[in-house]
């Protein structure tokens, strides 16, 4: 695992954006696995800035997102589809037809999971998967205890995740109770993984994920078994590392 230590959130965002940017330059028609949440916002901002300066071209890029809430239409401003358009897709020259997320409104959830997994395969797999990490070590919506070999599936959200995400909704009651997520098996198939972690409150979980046993209790710990992971963390998240 390559570890880049960033001074702060902005520096982390710029370093991670550089890695994504290099991927796009080296392979203009790459498949990017993308994430939502607060951590990647600065990365997307930086990518948009470079696109506007003429340094980046998304015209051939394909994207597949990690996850989406079940039951929220794309028009809902808390859907991940909306988030991606707001922070990246509407601001760069990516072809909207090349941007994929699970369909939160699909009637048959099992069918939707299969469709999404097949779609990723038909695109030739993910070249670079961007990942944030939850306070409990979750990646995507794969919560502690989730088996390591799962493919795209529909999960029931844990109370802690509902609590953490309620800041984006009017109340905790409005947070959807289910979500679609790439499984850990899906994530591990990506050719490269870029993990970004910021903030002191995630430092202890990050230490366990990197240095502790590989266990489903810390989903991100599985990344120790992937042969091409880059972590970009800020000082606060990496404070425990000498
Ligand atoms: C988002 C996702 C989640 C987040 C994680 C961290 O697509 O899959 O696993 O990466 O919850 O969220 P933030 O960045 O908001 O702390």
mmCIF file of C-alpha atoms and ligand atoms in Angstrom:
data_model
loop_
_atom_site.group_PDB
_atom_site.id
_atom_site.type_symbol
_atom_site.label_atom_id
_atom_site.label_comp_id
_atom_site.label_asym_id
_atom_site.label_seq_id
_atom_site.Cartn_x
_atom_site.Cartn_y
_atom_site.Cartn_z
ATOM 1 C CA UNK A 1 0.000 0.000 0.000
ATOM 2 C CA UNK A 2 1.299 3.432 -0.914
ATOM 3 C CA UNK A 3 0.554 6.016 1.738
ATOM 4 C CA UNK A 4 0.541 9.734 1.048
ATOM 5 C CA UNK A 5 0.407 12.015 4.045
ATOM 6 C CA UNK A 6 -1.363 15.273 3.375
ATOM 7 C CA UNK A 7 -1.114 18.319 5.589
ATOM 8 C CA UNK A 8 -4.850 18.994 5.631
ATOM 9 C CA UNK A 9 -8.121 18.321 3.811
ATOM 10 C CA UNK A 10 -7.263 20.596 0.913
ATOM 11 C CA UNK A 11 -3.868 19.010 0.419
ATOM 12 C CA UNK A 12 -5.453 15.534 0.629
ATOM 13 C CA UNK A 13 -8.003 16.531 -2.015
ATOM 14 C CA UNK A 14 -5.321 17.863 -4.357
ATOM 15 C CA UNK A 15 -3.094 14.813 -3.972
ATOM 16 C CA UNK A 16 -5.989 12.419 -4.578
ATOM 17 C CA UNK A 17 -7.240 14.476 -7.538
ATOM 18 C CA UNK A 18 -3.737 14.228 -9.003
ATOM 19 C CA UNK A 19 -3.942 10.439 -8.904
ATOM 20 C CA UNK A 20 -7.365 10.412 -10.610
ATOM 21 C CA UNK A 21 -6.136 12.940 -13.113
ATOM 22 C CA UNK A 22 -3.101 10.779 -13.931
ATOM 23 C CA UNK A 23 -5.436 7.819 -14.494
ATOM 24 C CA UNK A 24 -7.554 9.837 -16.958
ATOM 25 C CA UNK A 25 -4.495 11.118 -18.793
ATOM 26 C CA UNK A 26 -2.937 7.653 -19.071
ATOM 27 C CA UNK A 27 -6.212 6.015 -20.116
ATOM 28 C CA UNK A 28 -8.745 8.564 -21.398
ATOM 29 C CA UNK A 29 -11.517 5.930 -21.655
ATOM 30 C CA UNK A 30 -10.912 4.553 -18.163
ATOM 31 C CA UNK A 31 -13.672 3.287 -15.888
ATOM 32 C CA UNK A 32 -13.653 5.260 -12.648
ATOM 33 C CA UNK A 33 -15.405 3.891 -9.595
ATOM 34 C CA UNK A 34 -16.678 6.929 -7.705
ATOM 35 C CA UNK A 35 -17.839 7.649 -4.175
ATOM 36 C CA UNK A 36 -20.058 10.232 -2.516
ATOM 37 C CA UNK A 37 -19.952 11.618 1.044
ATOM 38 C CA UNK A 38 -18.109 14.628 2.403
ATOM 39 C CA UNK A 39 -14.562 13.339 1.901
ATOM 40 C CA UNK A 40 -14.451 13.383 -1.937
ATOM 41 C CA UNK A 41 -16.094 16.797 -2.373
ATOM 42 C CA UNK A 42 -12.729 18.596 -2.384
ATOM 43 C CA UNK A 43 -11.371 16.089 -4.924
ATOM 44 C CA UNK A 44 -14.256 16.706 -7.308
ATOM 45 C CA UNK A 45 -13.822 20.463 -6.866
ATOM 46 C CA UNK A 46 -10.174 20.166 -7.824
ATOM 47 C CA UNK A 47 -10.940 17.976 -10.855
ATOM 48 C CA UNK A 48 -13.547 20.484 -12.047
ATOM 49 C CA UNK A 49 -10.995 23.289 -11.670
ATOM 50 C CA UNK A 50 -8.426 21.430 -13.774
ATOM 51 C CA UNK A 51 -11.097 20.600 -16.371
ATOM 52 C CA UNK A 52 -12.018 24.294 -16.582
ATOM 53 C CA UNK A 53 -8.369 25.208 -17.053
ATOM 54 C CA UNK A 54 -8.256 22.794 -19.993
ATOM 55 C CA UNK A 55 -5.963 20.315 -18.264
ATOM 56 C CA UNK A 56 -8.439 17.428 -18.050
ATOM 57 C CA UNK A 57 -10.811 15.853 -20.539
ATOM 58 C CA UNK A 58 -13.646 13.597 -19.350
ATOM 59 C CA UNK A 59 -15.181 13.035 -22.797
ATOM 60 C CA UNK A 60 -14.295 9.336 -22.899
ATOM 61 C CA UNK A 61 -14.394 8.602 -19.172
ATOM 62 C CA UNK A 62 -16.928 6.090 -17.874
ATOM 63 C CA UNK A 63 -18.004 6.127 -14.237
ATOM 64 C CA UNK A 64 -19.729 3.656 -11.956
ATOM 65 C CA UNK A 65 -20.677 4.717 -8.459
ATOM 66 C CA UNK A 66 -20.252 2.616 -5.391
ATOM 67 C CA UNK A 67 -23.725 2.962 -4.006
ATOM 68 C CA UNK A 68 -27.146 4.579 -3.977
ATOM 69 C CA UNK A 69 -29.977 4.790 -1.492
ATOM 70 C CA UNK A 70 -32.917 2.541 -2.195
ATOM 71 C CA UNK A 71 -36.193 4.417 -2.564
ATOM 72 C CA UNK A 72 -34.859 7.851 -3.513
ATOM 73 C CA UNK A 73 -35.506 9.105 -7.049
ATOM 74 C CA UNK A 74 -32.634 10.778 -8.944
ATOM 75 C CA UNK A 75 -34.395 14.103 -8.494
ATOM 76 C CA UNK A 76 -34.153 13.893 -4.698
ATOM 77 C CA UNK A 77 -31.301 16.164 -3.643
ATOM 78 C CA UNK A 78 -30.052 13.500 -1.212
ATOM 79 C CA UNK A 79 -29.764 10.801 -3.853
ATOM 80 C CA UNK A 80 -26.206 9.953 -4.816
ATOM 81 C CA UNK A 81 -27.168 10.469 -8.438
ATOM 82 C CA UNK A 82 -28.027 14.086 -7.607
ATOM 83 C CA UNK A 83 -24.818 14.480 -5.598
ATOM 84 C CA UNK A 84 -22.672 13.295 -8.487
ATOM 85 C CA UNK A 85 -24.341 15.646 -10.966
ATOM 86 C CA UNK A 86 -24.016 18.532 -8.516
ATOM 87 C CA UNK A 87 -20.358 17.985 -7.665
ATOM 88 C CA UNK A 88 -18.930 16.560 -10.876
ATOM 89 C CA UNK A 89 -21.004 15.344 -13.812
ATOM 90 C CA UNK A 90 -22.775 18.631 -14.599
ATOM 91 C CA UNK A 91 -19.515 20.566 -14.272
ATOM 92 C CA UNK A 92 -17.264 18.612 -16.646
ATOM 93 C CA UNK A 93 -17.585 17.176 -20.156
ATOM 94 C CA UNK A 94 -18.367 13.601 -19.108
ATOM 95 C CA UNK A 95 -21.079 12.037 -21.282
ATOM 96 C CA UNK A 96 -24.120 11.540 -18.986
ATOM 97 C CA UNK A 97 -24.771 8.244 -20.823
ATOM 98 C CA UNK A 98 -21.432 7.020 -19.478
ATOM 99 C CA UNK A 99 -22.232 7.692 -15.827
ATOM 100 C CA UNK A 100 -23.779 4.798 -13.921
ATOM 101 C CA UNK A 101 -25.256 4.374 -10.460
ATOM 102 C CA UNK A 102 -27.558 1.721 -9.050
ATOM 103 C CA UNK A 103 -31.171 2.671 -9.719
ATOM 104 C CA UNK A 104 -32.641 3.525 -6.329
ATOM 105 C CA UNK A 105 -36.147 3.244 -7.731
ATOM 106 C CA UNK A 106 -35.841 -0.225 -9.248
ATOM 107 C CA UNK A 107 -38.798 -2.367 -8.207
ATOM 108 C CA UNK A 108 -36.956 -5.641 -7.962
ATOM 109 C CA UNK A 109 -33.883 -5.165 -5.786
ATOM 110 C CA UNK A 110 -32.325 -8.544 -6.588
ATOM 111 C CA UNK A 111 -32.683 -7.914 -10.285
ATOM 112 C CA UNK A 112 -31.139 -4.454 -9.878
ATOM 113 C CA UNK A 113 -28.106 -5.859 -8.047
ATOM 114 C CA UNK A 114 -27.519 -8.407 -10.787
ATOM 115 C CA UNK A 115 -27.950 -5.777 -13.474
ATOM 116 C CA UNK A 116 -25.402 -3.474 -11.831
ATOM 117 C CA UNK A 117 -22.850 -6.205 -11.290
ATOM 118 C CA UNK A 118 -23.179 -7.348 -14.916
ATOM 119 C CA UNK A 119 -22.900 -3.773 -16.090
ATOM 120 C CA UNK A 120 -19.564 -3.321 -14.283
ATOM 121 C CA UNK A 121 -18.311 -6.523 -15.868
ATOM 122 C CA UNK A 122 -19.528 -5.499 -19.330
ATOM 123 C CA UNK A 123 -17.576 -2.244 -18.988
ATOM 124 C CA UNK A 124 -14.445 -4.308 -18.460
ATOM 125 C CA UNK A 125 -14.240 -3.709 -14.708
ATOM 126 C CA UNK A 126 -13.118 -0.682 -12.736
ATOM 127 C CA UNK A 127 -9.680 0.816 -13.434
ATOM 128 C CA UNK A 128 -9.544 3.070 -10.391
ATOM 129 C CA UNK A 129 -11.957 2.885 -7.483
ATOM 130 C CA UNK A 130 -12.182 5.915 -5.201
ATOM 131 C CA UNK A 131 -13.203 5.026 -1.645
ATOM 132 C CA UNK A 132 -14.037 6.943 1.486
ATOM 133 C CA UNK A 133 -14.246 5.148 4.814
ATOM 134 C CA UNK A 134 -16.976 5.347 7.459
ATOM 135 C CA UNK A 135 -16.242 5.859 11.165
ATOM 136 C CA UNK A 136 -16.846 2.145 11.721
ATOM 137 C CA UNK A 137 -14.571 1.164 8.845
ATOM 138 C CA UNK A 138 -17.320 0.640 6.296
ATOM 139 C CA UNK A 139 -16.555 0.970 2.598
ATOM 140 C CA UNK A 140 -19.431 1.585 0.247
ATOM 141 C CA UNK A 141 -22.351 0.549 2.436
ATOM 142 C CA UNK A 142 -20.552 -2.622 3.513
ATOM 143 C CA UNK A 143 -20.945 -2.451 7.268
ATOM 144 C CA UNK A 144 -18.943 -4.378 9.900
ATOM 145 C CA UNK A 145 -19.720 -8.081 9.721
ATOM 146 C CA UNK A 146 -20.370 -8.103 5.977
ATOM 147 C CA UNK A 147 -18.791 -11.080 4.194
ATOM 148 C CA UNK A 148 -15.738 -10.224 2.125
ATOM 149 C CA UNK A 149 -16.911 -12.008 -1.025
ATOM 150 C CA UNK A 150 -20.173 -10.158 -1.649
ATOM 151 C CA UNK A 151 -21.062 -8.605 -4.992
ATOM 152 C CA UNK A 152 -23.515 -5.729 -5.504
ATOM 153 C CA UNK A 153 -26.333 -6.174 -3.011
ATOM 154 C CA UNK A 154 -29.031 -4.342 -1.113
ATOM 155 C CA UNK A 155 -28.288 -3.622 2.557
ATOM 156 C CA UNK A 156 -30.205 -2.523 5.602
ATOM 157 C CA UNK A 157 -28.399 0.497 7.021
ATOM 158 C CA UNK A 158 -27.044 0.311 10.550
ATOM 159 C CA UNK A 159 -28.150 2.816 13.179
ATOM 160 C CA UNK A 160 -24.694 4.432 13.313
ATOM 161 C CA UNK A 161 -24.711 5.051 9.570
ATOM 162 C CA UNK A 162 -28.230 6.479 9.721
ATOM 163 C CA UNK A 163 -27.037 8.756 12.536
ATOM 164 C CA UNK A 164 -23.962 9.830 10.545
ATOM 165 C CA UNK A 165 -25.984 10.527 7.412
ATOM 166 C CA UNK A 166 -28.911 12.294 9.032
ATOM 167 C CA UNK A 167 -27.034 15.589 8.798
ATOM 168 C CA UNK A 168 -27.981 15.607 5.128
ATOM 169 C CA UNK A 169 -31.708 15.045 5.775
ATOM 170 C CA UNK A 170 -34.393 16.961 7.633
ATOM 171 C CA UNK A 171 -34.355 14.272 10.330
ATOM 172 C CA UNK A 172 -33.067 10.746 11.008
ATOM 173 C CA UNK A 173 -36.540 9.466 10.028
ATOM 174 C CA UNK A 174 -36.006 10.738 6.501
ATOM 175 C CA UNK A 175 -32.796 8.757 5.969
ATOM 176 C CA UNK A 176 -33.610 5.747 3.762
ATOM 177 C CA UNK A 177 -33.284 2.412 5.569
ATOM 178 C CA UNK A 178 -31.828 0.500 2.634
ATOM 179 C CA UNK A 179 -29.168 1.071 0.030
ATOM 180 C CA UNK A 180 -27.584 -0.622 -2.927
ATOM 181 C CA UNK A 181 -23.857 -1.061 -2.703
ATOM 182 C CA UNK A 182 -21.061 -2.705 -4.616
ATOM 183 C CA UNK A 183 -19.998 -5.601 -2.438
ATOM 184 C CA UNK A 184 -16.523 -5.967 -1.012
ATOM 185 C CA UNK A 185 -15.933 -8.617 -3.693
ATOM 186 C CA UNK A 186 -16.877 -6.057 -6.357
ATOM 187 C CA UNK A 187 -14.610 -3.401 -4.838
ATOM 188 C CA UNK A 188 -11.669 -5.795 -4.562
ATOM 189 C CA UNK A 189 -11.881 -6.542 -8.288
ATOM 190 C CA UNK A 190 -10.996 -2.939 -9.158
ATOM 191 C CA UNK A 191 -7.520 -2.794 -10.654
ATOM 192 C CA UNK A 192 -6.496 0.128 -8.440
ATOM 193 C CA UNK A 193 -8.002 1.532 -5.278
ATOM 194 C CA UNK A 194 -7.636 5.061 -3.972
ATOM 195 C CA UNK A 195 -8.704 5.418 -0.347
ATOM 196 C CA UNK A 196 -9.117 8.901 1.066
ATOM 197 C CA UNK A 197 -9.507 9.542 4.783
ATOM 198 C CA UNK A 198 -9.677 12.811 6.630
ATOM 199 C CA UNK A 199 -10.127 13.790 10.270
ATOM 200 C CA UNK A 200 -9.061 12.734 13.719
ATOM 201 C CA UNK A 201 -12.320 10.913 14.439
ATOM 202 C CA UNK A 202 -11.415 8.299 11.827
ATOM 203 C CA UNK A 203 -7.771 7.918 12.930
ATOM 204 C CA UNK A 204 -8.279 4.922 15.233
ATOM 205 C CA UNK A 205 -10.413 3.030 12.696
ATOM 206 C CA UNK A 206 -7.863 3.794 9.989
ATOM 207 C CA UNK A 207 -5.090 2.424 12.219
ATOM 208 C CA UNK A 208 -7.086 -0.797 12.685
ATOM 209 C CA UNK A 209 -7.834 -1.013 8.961
ATOM 210 C CA UNK A 210 -4.177 -0.653 8.003
ATOM 211 C CA UNK A 211 -2.352 -2.386 10.850
ATOM 212 C CA UNK A 212 -4.912 -4.615 12.538
ATOM 213 C CA UNK A 213 -6.114 -8.065 11.546
ATOM 214 C CA UNK A 214 -8.013 -8.437 8.284
ATOM 215 C CA UNK A 215 -11.488 -8.964 9.644
ATOM 216 C CA UNK A 216 -15.071 -8.348 8.523
ATOM 217 C CA UNK A 217 -15.432 -6.346 11.762
ATOM 218 C CA UNK A 218 -13.351 -3.645 10.036
ATOM 219 C CA UNK A 219 -14.457 -3.851 6.391
ATOM 220 C CA UNK A 220 -11.673 -1.530 5.153
ATOM 221 C CA UNK A 221 -9.069 -3.965 6.553
ATOM 222 C CA UNK A 222 -9.652 -6.148 3.459
ATOM 223 C CA UNK A 223 -7.740 -3.518 1.487
ATOM 224 C CA UNK A 224 -4.532 -4.964 2.996
ATOM 225 C CA UNK A 225 -5.137 -7.898 0.632
ATOM 226 C CA UNK A 226 -5.367 -5.790 -2.542
ATOM 227 C CA UNK A 227 -2.157 -5.361 -4.500
ATOM 228 C CA UNK A 228 -2.654 -1.774 -5.665
ATOM 229 C CA UNK A 229 -4.041 0.490 -2.971
ATOM 230 C CA UNK A 230 -3.064 4.110 -2.474
ATOM 231 C CA UNK A 231 -4.145 5.845 0.698
ATOM 232 C CA UNK A 232 -4.198 9.608 0.907
ATOM 233 C CA UNK A 233 -4.866 10.722 4.458
ATOM 234 C CA UNK A 234 -4.550 14.047 6.187
ATOM 235 C CA UNK A 235 -2.377 14.604 9.265
ATOM 236 C CA UNK A 236 -5.351 14.199 11.596
ATOM 237 C CA UNK A 237 -6.314 10.792 10.173
ATOM 238 C CA UNK A 238 -2.705 9.611 10.147
ATOM 239 C CA UNK A 239 -1.738 11.141 13.522
ATOM 240 C CA UNK A 240 -1.023 7.671 14.985
ATOM 241 C CA UNK A 241 1.589 6.904 12.319
ATOM 242 C CA UNK A 242 5.140 7.908 13.196
HETATM 243 C C1 LIG B 1 -20.085 6.922 -0.230
HETATM 244 C C2 LIG B 1 -19.741 5.707 0.514
HETATM 245 C C3 LIG B 1 -19.432 5.721 1.971
HETATM 246 C C4 LIG B 1 -18.576 6.903 2.408
HETATM 247 C C5 LIG B 1 -18.280 6.837 3.908
HETATM 248 C C6 LIG B 1 -17.516 8.052 4.372
HETATM 249 O O1 LIG B 1 -20.347 6.624 -1.585
HETATM 250 O O2 LIG B 1 -19.752 4.673 -0.070
HETATM 251 O O3 LIG B 1 -18.799 4.510 2.316
HETATM 252 O O4 LIG B 1 -17.375 6.886 1.682
HETATM 253 O O5 LIG B 1 -19.490 6.766 4.614
HETATM 254 O O6 LIG B 1 -18.335 9.171 4.261
HETATM 255 P P1 LIG B 1 -17.790 10.650 4.511
HETATM 256 O O7 LIG B 1 -16.817 10.927 3.428
HETATM 257 O O8 LIG B 1 -19.021 11.529 4.406
HETATM 258 O O9 LIG B 1 -17.176 10.636 5.866
#
